[in-house]
Short mmCIF file of C-alpha atoms and ligand atoms in Angstrom, two decimals:
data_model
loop_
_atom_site.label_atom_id
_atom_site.label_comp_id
_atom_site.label_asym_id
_atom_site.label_seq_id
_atom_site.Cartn_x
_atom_site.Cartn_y
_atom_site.Cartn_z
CA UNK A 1 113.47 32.36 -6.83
CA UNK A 2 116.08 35.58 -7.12
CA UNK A 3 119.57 34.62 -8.57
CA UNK A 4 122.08 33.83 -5.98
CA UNK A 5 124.17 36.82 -5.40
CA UNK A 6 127.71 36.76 -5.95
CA UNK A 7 130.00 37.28 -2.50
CA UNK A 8 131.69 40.73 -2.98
CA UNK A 9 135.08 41.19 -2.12
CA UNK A 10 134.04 43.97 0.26
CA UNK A 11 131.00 45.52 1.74
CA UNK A 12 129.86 47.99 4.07
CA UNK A 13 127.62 46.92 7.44
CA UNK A 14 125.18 49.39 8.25
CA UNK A 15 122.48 48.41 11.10
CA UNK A 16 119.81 50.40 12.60
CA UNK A 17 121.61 53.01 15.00
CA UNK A 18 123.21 54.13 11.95
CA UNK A 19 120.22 54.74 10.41
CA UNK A 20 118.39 56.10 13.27
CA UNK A 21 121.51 58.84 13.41
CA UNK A 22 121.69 59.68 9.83
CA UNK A 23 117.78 60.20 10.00
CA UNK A 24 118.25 62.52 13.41
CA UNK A 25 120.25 64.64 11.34
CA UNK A 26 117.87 64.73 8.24
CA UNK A 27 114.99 65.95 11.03
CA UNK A 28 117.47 68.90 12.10
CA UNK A 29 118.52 72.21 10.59
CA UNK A 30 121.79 71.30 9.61
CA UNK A 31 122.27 68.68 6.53
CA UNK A 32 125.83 70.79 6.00
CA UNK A 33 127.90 72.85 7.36
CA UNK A 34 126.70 71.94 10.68
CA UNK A 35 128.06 70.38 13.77
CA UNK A 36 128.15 67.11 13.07
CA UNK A 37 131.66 67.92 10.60
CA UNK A 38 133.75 68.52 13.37
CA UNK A 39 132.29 65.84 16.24
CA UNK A 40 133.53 63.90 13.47
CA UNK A 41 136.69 65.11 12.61
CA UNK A 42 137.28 65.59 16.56
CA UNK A 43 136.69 62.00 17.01
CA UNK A 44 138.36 60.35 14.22
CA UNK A 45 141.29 62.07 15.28
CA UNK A 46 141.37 61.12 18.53
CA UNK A 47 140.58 57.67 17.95
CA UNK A 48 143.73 57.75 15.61
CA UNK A 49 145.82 60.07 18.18
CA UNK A 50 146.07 62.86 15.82
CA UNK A 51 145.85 66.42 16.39
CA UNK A 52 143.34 68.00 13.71
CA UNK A 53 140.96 66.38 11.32
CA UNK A 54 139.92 67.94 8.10
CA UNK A 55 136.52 65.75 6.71
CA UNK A 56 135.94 65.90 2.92
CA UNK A 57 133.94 64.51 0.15
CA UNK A 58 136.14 62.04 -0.57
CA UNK A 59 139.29 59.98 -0.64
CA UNK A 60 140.48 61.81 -3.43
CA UNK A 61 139.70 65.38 -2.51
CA UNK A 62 141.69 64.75 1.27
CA UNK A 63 144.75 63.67 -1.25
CA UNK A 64 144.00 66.82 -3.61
CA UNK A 65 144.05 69.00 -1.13
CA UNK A 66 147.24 67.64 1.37
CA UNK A 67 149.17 67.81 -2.20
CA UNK A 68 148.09 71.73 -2.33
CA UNK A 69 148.55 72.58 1.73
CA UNK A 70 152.04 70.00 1.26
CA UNK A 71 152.94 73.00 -1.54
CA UNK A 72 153.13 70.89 -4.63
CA UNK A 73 154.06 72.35 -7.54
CA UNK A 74 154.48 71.94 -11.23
CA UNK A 75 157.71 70.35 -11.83
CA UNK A 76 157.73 68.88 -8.52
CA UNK A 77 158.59 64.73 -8.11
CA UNK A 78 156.69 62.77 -5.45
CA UNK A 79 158.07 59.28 -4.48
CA UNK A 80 155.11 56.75 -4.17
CA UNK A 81 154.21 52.96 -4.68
CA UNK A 82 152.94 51.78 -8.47
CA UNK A 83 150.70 49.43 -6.54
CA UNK A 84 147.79 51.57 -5.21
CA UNK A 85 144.41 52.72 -6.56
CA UNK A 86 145.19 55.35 -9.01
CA UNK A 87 143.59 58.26 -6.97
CA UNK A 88 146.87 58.43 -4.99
CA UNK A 89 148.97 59.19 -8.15
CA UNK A 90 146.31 61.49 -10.05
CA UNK A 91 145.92 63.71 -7.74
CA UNK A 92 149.80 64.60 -8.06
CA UNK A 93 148.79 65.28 -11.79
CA UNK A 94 146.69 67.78 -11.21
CA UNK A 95 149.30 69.47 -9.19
CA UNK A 96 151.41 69.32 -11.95
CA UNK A 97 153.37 66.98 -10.20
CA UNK A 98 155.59 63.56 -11.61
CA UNK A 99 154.96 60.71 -9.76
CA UNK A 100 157.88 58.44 -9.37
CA UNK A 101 157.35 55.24 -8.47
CA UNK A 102 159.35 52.71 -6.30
CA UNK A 103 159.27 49.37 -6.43
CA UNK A 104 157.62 47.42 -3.64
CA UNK A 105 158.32 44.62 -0.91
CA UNK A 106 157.95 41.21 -1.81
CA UNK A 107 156.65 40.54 1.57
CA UNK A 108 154.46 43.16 2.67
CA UNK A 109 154.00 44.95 -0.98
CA UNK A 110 154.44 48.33 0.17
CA UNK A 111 157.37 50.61 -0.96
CA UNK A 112 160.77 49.13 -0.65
CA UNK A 113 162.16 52.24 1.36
CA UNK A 114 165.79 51.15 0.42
CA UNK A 115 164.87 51.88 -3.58
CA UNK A 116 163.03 55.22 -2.52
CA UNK A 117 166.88 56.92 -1.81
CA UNK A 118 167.80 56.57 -5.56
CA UNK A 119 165.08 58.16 -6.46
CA UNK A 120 165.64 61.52 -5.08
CA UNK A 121 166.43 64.52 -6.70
CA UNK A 122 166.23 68.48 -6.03
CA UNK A 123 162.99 68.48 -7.39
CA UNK A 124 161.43 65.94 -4.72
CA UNK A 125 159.25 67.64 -2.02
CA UNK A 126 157.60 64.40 -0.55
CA UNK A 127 157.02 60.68 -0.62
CA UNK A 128 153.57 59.09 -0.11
CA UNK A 129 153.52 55.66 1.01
CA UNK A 130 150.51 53.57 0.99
CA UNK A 131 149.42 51.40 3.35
CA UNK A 132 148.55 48.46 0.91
CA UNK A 133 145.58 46.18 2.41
CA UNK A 134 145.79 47.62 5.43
CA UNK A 135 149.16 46.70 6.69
CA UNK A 136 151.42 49.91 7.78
CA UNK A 137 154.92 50.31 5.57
CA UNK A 138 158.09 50.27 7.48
CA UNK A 139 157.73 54.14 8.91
CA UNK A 140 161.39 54.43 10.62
CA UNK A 141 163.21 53.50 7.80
CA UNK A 142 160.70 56.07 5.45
CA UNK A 143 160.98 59.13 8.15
CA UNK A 144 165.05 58.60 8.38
CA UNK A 145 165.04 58.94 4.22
CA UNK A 146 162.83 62.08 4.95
CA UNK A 147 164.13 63.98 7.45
CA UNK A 148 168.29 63.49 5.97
CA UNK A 149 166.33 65.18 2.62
CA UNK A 150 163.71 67.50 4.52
CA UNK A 151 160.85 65.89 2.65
CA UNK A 152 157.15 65.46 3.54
CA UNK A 153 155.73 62.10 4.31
CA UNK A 154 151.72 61.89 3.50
CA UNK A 155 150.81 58.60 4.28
CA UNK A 156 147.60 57.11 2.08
CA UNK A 157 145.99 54.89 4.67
CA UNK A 158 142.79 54.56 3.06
CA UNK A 159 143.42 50.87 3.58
CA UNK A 160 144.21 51.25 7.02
CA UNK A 161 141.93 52.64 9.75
CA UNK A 162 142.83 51.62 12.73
CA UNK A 163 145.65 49.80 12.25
CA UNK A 164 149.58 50.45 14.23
CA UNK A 165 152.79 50.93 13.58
CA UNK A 166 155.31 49.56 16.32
CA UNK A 167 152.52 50.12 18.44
CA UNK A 168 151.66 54.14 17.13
CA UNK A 169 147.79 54.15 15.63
CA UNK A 170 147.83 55.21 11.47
CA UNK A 171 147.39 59.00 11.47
CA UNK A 172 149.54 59.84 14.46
CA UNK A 173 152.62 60.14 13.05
CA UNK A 174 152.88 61.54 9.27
CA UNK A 175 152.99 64.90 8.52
CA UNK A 176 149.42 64.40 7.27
CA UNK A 177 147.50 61.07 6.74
CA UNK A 178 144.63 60.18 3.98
CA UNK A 179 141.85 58.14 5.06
CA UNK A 180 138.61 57.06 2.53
CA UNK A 181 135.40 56.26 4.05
CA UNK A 182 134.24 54.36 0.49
CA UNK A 183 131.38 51.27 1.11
CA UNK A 184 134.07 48.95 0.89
CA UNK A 185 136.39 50.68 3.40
CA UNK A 186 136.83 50.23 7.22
CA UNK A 187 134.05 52.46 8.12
CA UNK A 188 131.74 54.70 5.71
CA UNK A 189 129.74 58.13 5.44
CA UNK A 190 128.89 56.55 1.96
CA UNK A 191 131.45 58.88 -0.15
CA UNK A 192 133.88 60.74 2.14
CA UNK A 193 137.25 61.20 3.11
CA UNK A 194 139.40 62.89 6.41
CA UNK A 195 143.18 64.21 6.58
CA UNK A 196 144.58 63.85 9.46
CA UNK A 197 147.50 65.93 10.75
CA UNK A 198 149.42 67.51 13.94
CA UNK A 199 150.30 70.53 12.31
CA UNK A 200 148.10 73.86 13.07
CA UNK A 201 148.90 75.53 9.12
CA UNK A 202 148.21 72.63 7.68
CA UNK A 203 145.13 71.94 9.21
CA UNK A 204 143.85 75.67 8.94
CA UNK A 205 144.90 76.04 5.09
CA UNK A 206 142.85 72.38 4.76
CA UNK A 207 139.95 73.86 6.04
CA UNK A 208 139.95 76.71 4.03
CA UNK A 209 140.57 75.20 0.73
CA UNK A 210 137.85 72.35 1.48
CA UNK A 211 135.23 75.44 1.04
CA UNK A 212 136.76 77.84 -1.90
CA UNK A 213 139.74 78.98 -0.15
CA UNK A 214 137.41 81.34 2.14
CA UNK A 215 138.24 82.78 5.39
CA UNK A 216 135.59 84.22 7.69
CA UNK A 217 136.77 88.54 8.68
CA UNK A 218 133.74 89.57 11.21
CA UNK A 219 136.20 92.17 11.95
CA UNK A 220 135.01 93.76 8.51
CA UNK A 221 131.07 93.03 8.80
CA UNK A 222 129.33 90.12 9.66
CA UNK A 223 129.24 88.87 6.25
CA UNK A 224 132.78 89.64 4.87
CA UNK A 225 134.54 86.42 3.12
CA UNK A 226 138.26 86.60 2.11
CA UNK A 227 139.85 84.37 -0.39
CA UNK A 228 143.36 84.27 -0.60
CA UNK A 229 143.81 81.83 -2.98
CA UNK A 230 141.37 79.82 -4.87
CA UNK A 231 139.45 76.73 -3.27
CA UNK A 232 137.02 73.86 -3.78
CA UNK A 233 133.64 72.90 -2.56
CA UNK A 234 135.55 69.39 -0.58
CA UNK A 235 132.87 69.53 1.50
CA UNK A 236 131.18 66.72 3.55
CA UNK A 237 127.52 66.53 4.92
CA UNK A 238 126.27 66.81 8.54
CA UNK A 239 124.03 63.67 7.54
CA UNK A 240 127.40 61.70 6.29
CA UNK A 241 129.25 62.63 9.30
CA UNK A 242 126.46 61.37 11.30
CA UNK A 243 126.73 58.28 9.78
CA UNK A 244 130.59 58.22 10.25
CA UNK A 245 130.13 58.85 14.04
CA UNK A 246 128.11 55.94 14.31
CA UNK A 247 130.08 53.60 12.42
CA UNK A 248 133.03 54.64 14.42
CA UNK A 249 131.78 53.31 17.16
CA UNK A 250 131.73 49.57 15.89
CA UNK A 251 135.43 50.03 13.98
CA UNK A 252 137.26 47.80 16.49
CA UNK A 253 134.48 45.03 16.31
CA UNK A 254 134.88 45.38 12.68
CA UNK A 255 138.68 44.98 13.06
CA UNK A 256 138.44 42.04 14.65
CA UNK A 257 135.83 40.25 12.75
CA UNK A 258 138.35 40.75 9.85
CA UNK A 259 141.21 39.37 12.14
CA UNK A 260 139.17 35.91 12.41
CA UNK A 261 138.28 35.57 9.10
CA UNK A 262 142.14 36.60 8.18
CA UNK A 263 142.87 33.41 10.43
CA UNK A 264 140.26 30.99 9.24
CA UNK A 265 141.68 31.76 5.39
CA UNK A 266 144.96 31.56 6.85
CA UNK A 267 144.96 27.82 8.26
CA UNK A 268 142.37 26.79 5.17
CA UNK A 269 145.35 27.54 2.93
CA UNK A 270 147.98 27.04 5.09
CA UNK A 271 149.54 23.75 3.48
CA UNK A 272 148.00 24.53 -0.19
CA UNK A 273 151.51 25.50 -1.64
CA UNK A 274 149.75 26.96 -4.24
CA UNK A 275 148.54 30.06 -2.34
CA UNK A 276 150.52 32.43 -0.64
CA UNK A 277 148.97 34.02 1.61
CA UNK A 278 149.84 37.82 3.06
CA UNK A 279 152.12 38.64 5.88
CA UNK A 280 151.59 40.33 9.24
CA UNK A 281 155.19 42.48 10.25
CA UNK A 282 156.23 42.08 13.89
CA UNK A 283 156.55 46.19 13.77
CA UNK A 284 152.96 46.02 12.42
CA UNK A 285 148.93 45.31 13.44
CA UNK A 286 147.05 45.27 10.21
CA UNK A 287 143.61 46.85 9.83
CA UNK A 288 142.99 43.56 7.00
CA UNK A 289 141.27 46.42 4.38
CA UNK A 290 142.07 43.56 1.88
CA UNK A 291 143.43 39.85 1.46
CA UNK A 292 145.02 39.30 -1.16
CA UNK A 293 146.50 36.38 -2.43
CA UNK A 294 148.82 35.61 -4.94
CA UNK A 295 148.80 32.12 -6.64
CA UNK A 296 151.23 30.06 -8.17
CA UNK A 297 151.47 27.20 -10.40
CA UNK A 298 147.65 27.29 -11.68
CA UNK A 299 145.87 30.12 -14.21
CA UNK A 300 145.26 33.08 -12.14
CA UNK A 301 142.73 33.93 -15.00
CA UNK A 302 140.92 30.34 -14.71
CA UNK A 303 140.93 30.34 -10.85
CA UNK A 304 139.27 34.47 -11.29
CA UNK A 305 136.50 33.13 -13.27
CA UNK A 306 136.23 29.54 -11.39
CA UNK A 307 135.37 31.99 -8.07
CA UNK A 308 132.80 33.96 -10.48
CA UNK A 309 131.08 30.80 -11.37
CA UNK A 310 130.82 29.89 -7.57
CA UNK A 311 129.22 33.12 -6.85
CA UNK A 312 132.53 34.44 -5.34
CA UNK A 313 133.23 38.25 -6.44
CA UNK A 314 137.00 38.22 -6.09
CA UNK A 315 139.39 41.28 -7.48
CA UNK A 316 142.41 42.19 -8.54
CA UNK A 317 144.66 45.28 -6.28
CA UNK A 318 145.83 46.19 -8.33
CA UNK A 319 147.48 46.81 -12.10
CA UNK A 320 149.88 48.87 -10.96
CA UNK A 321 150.33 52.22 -12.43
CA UNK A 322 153.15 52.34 -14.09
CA UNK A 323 151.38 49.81 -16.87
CA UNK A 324 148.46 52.07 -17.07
CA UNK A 325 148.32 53.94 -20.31
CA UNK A 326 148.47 57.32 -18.99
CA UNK A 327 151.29 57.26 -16.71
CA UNK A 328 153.00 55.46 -19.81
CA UNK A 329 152.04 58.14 -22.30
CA UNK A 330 153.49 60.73 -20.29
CA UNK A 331 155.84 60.00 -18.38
CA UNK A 332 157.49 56.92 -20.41
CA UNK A 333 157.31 54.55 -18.17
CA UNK A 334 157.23 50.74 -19.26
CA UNK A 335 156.87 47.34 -18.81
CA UNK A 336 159.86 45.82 -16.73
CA UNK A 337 160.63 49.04 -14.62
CA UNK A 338 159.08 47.90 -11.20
CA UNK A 339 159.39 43.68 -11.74
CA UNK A 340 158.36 43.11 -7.88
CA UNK A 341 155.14 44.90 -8.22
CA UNK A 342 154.66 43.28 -11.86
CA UNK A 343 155.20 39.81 -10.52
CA UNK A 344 152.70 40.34 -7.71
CA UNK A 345 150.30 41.83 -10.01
CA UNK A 346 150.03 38.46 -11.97
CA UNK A 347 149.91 36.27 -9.22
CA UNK A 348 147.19 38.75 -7.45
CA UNK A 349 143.55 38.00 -6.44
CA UNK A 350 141.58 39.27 -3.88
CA UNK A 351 139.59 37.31 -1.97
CA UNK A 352 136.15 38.75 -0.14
CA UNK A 353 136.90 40.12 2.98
CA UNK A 354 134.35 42.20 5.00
CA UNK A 355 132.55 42.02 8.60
CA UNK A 356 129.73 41.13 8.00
CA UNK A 357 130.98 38.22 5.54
CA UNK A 358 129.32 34.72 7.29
CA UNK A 359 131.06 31.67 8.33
CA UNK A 360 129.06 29.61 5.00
CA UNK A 361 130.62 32.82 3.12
CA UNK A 362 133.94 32.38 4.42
CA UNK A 363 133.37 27.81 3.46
CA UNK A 364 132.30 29.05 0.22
CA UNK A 365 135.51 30.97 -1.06
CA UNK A 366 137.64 27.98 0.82
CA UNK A 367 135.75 25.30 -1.12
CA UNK A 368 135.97 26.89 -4.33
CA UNK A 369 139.61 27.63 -4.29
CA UNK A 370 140.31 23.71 -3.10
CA UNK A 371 138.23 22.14 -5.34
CA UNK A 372 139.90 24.12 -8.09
C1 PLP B 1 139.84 54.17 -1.79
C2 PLP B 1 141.18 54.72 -2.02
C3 PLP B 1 141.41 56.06 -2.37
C4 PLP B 1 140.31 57.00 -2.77
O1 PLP B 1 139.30 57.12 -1.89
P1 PLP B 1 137.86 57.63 -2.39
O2 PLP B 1 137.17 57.91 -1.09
O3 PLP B 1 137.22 56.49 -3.15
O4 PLP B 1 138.03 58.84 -3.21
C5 PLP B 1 142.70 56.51 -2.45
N1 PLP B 1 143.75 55.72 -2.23
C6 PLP B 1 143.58 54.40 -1.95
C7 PLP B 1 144.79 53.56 -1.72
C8 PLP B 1 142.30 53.86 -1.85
O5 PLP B 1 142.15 52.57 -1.59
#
């Protein structure tokens, strides 16, 4: 008999329309550069009420290149959360760019927006909040900060597709938004990533960059190409986008399915005053990307490898950056400087959380976490 497999933490759901329309486009002429890039941009951004959509190859590229189009440069500061996946802060790096981290919200455990203030100096061009497990940060308070110091706000939602602020859909509102369609994401083109944004420059220069910084001149000949500045290859496939499109289509089923499973681990643990369990703002509707606990009182460590023996696949969101190496080494940053975010960190597991988890999945993490 196979091994039992271990209950990730997160997990895509792919059925057969999406692989009926990710084989349509494999049949066609188009496997890039085709029109299935911007049916998907198109509808991504209107399902988040955005103006423009710029698909990528990833997460990371959409926050490489909003960094560029946002006009990073070296010596610049950018004001972000130390608890996020480390793509959000690298990609400052390679703009030459400091990141400088605020502490976070016990509740919530996105940026404190009353430490990000402090933190600003003439060298500060923008803040990027992050959207940790899929719950929005507190926007007013961040755009009030940004507008007195005529700074940019790009918002990493990878955690957060589909999910509102004071009743405004993610991607609406910042000056551009980051979304990740990763496996373990709300929806996914397998890699991939979109920015989302209502301004026309930024969405052009996007665009451009995304494919080597050229511009199309049929003015000059059919096949003239002008670069203006320097570029990647960010781009996406027709075949991923096709994918995308379909699994749009079921993102508020998958919403919801995480809703229910938030509420079933929710009353499970509700009088275990060992857990504490995350919060829901009354400005905010969470997408659920995550559910992360934090525990108190018992061995985080033991509890981690009690779920492994049960088969359970938990994780950790994350060590946050400031204690990585790196951002130590070069920026001299240390142990103690962001104690909220440290103290969470500790306390931190996450427990599996995806769609297409089943109700004896859902009994299984319960039961392991009680008996232990
Ligand atoms: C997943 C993720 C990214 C990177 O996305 P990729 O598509 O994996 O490159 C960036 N920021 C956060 C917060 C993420 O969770």
């Amino acid at each position: 008999m196979a091994k039992k497999s271990m209950i990730p933490y997160g997990h895509q759901w792919i059925d057969n329309e999406d692989i009926k329309a990710v084989t349509e486009v494999l049949k066609s002429d188009w496997l890039t550069q085709g029109p299935k890039i911007e049916e998907f941009e198109k509808a991504i951004a209107r399902y988040c009420g955005a103006k423009y959509g710029v698909a990528v190859s990833s997460g990371t590229a959409a926050l490489h290149l909003s960094y560029i189009v946002a006009g990073i440069k070296p010596g610049d500061e950018i004001i972000t959360t130390p608890l996020t996946f480390a793509a959000t802060a690298n990609m400052m790096i390679f703009c030459g760019a400091k990141p400088v981290f605020a502490d976070i919200e016990r509740d919530t455990l996105n940026i404190d927006p009353n430490l990000v203030e402090n933190l600003i100096t003439p060298k500060t061009k923008a803040i990027v909040p992050v959207d940790f497990a899929g719950h929005p940060c507190d926007y007013d308070q961040i755009f009030k900060i940004a507008k007195k110091y005529n700074l940019l706000v790009i918002e990493d939602a990878s955690h957060a597709l589909g999910a509102q602020y004071k009743g405004k859909r993610i991607g609406s509102f910042a000056d551009m938004t980051i979304l990740s369609f990763h496996p373990v994401k709300h929806i996914t083109t397998g890699e991939g990533g979109m920015v989302l944004t209502n301004n026309k420059d930024f969405y052009e220069k996007l665009k451009t960059l995304r494919h080597h910084g050229m511009i199309k001149k049929p003015e000059n000949g059919g096949w003239y190409c002008e670069m203006e500045y320097p570029g990647f290859n960010y781009r996406i496939t027709d075949f991923q986008c096709a994918l995308g499109l379909s699994q749009l289509k079921k993102i508020n089923k998958f919403i919801k399915k995480r809703k229910e499973i938030v509420e079933i681990y929710n009353e499970a643990f509700e009088n275990i005053k060992e857990i504490v369990v995350p919060v829901e703002k009354d400005y905010a509707k969470s997408a659920w990307h995550l559910y992360p606990i934090q525990v108190q009182g018992v061995d985080r460590r033991k509890m981690f490898e009690q779920l492994k023996k049960d088969g359970i696949g938990a994780q950790v969101h994350y060590l946050p950056l400031h204690l990585q190496p790196f951002y130590q080494e070069r920026f001299e940053y240390k142990k103690g400087d962001f104690p909220i975010a440290e103290k969470y960190y500790k306390k931190a597991i996450t427990l599996p959380l995806f769609p297409k988890m089943t109700n004896k999945d859902i009994q299984c993490v319960v039961e392991s976490l009680k008996k232990y």
